[in-house]
Amino acid sequence: DLTQMQGGYPIIVNDQIIGAMGVGGGAGGEEECARHALTEVFGPQPPQIPPPEGAANSSNGVFGPADE
């Protein structure tokens, strides 16, 4: 099962989830910082897809297939 929550990113290599990075506790921007770090270390990450309209937490996206 996969639970989607704000505050973290999956670590994806070769289209496989190999782990996750949790972030939080700051005044904002933690998720963007984590995404940048993952891109620097592991290469391009999948794009974020906006949540469906009316979702309980509209600031959190979901992940689509990795960019080629």
Coordinates of C-alpha atoms in Angstrom, one line a residue:
D1 CA 0.0 0.0 0.0
L2 CA 1.1 3.6 -0.6
T3 CA 0.0 6.4 1.6
Q4 CA 0.5 9.9 0.2
M5 CA 1.2 12.7 2.6
Q6 CA 2.8 16.1 2.4
G7 CA 6.3 16.2 3.8
G8 CA 8.3 13.8 1.8
Y9 CA 9.4 12.4 -1.6
P10 CA 10.0 8.9 -2.9
I11 CA 13.5 8.1 -4.0
I12 CA 13.1 6.8 -7.5
V13 CA 15.9 5.2 -9.6
N14 CA 15.3 3.5 -12.9
D15 CA 11.5 3.9 -12.4
Q16 CA 11.8 1.9 -9.1
I17 CA 11.0 3.3 -5.6
I18 CA 14.1 2.5 -3.6
G19 CA 13.3 4.6 -0.5
A20 CA 11.9 7.9 0.7
M21 CA 13.1 11.2 2.1
G22 CA 11.0 12.8 4.8
V23 CA 11.1 16.6 5.3
G24 CA 9.5 19.1 7.6
G25 CA 9.9 21.4 10.6
G26 CA 10.8 24.5 8.7
A27 CA 9.0 27.6 7.8
G28 CA 8.4 26.4 4.2
G29 CA 10.3 25.2 1.2
E30 CA 11.4 21.9 2.7
E31 CA 9.8 19.8 -0.1
E32 CA 11.4 21.9 -2.8
C33 CA 14.8 21.5 -1.1
A34 CA 14.3 17.7 -0.9
R35 CA 13.3 17.5 -4.5
H36 CA 16.4 19.5 -5.6
A37 CA 18.6 17.3 -3.5
L38 CA 17.2 14.1 -5.0
T39 CA 17.6 15.5 -8.5
E40 CA 21.3 16.4 -7.8
V41 CA 22.1 13.0 -6.3
F42 CA 19.9 10.6 -8.4
G43 CA 19.1 12.5 -11.5
P44 CA 15.8 13.6 -12.9
Q45 CA 12.8 12.7 -10.7
P46 CA 9.2 12.1 -11.9
P47 CA 7.2 15.3 -12.4
Q48 CA 4.6 16.2 -9.7
I49 CA 1.0 15.9 -10.9
P50 CA -1.4 18.3 -9.1
P51 CA -3.9 16.6 -6.8
P52 CA -7.5 16.3 -8.0
E53 CA -9.7 19.3 -7.6
G54 CA -11.3 19.3 -4.2
A55 CA -8.6 17.1 -2.6
A56 CA -8.3 17.6 1.2
N57 CA -4.7 18.8 0.9
S58 CA -4.4 20.8 -2.3
S59 CA -0.7 21.7 -1.7
N60 CA 0.5 18.2 -2.1
G61 CA 1.0 16.6 -5.5
V62 CA 1.4 13.0 -6.6
F63 CA 4.1 11.5 -8.8
G64 CA 3.8 10.5 -12.5
P65 CA 6.1 8.4 -14.6
A66 CA 9.8 9.6 -14.8
D67 CA 10.8 11.9 -17.5
E68 CA 12.7 10.3 -20.4

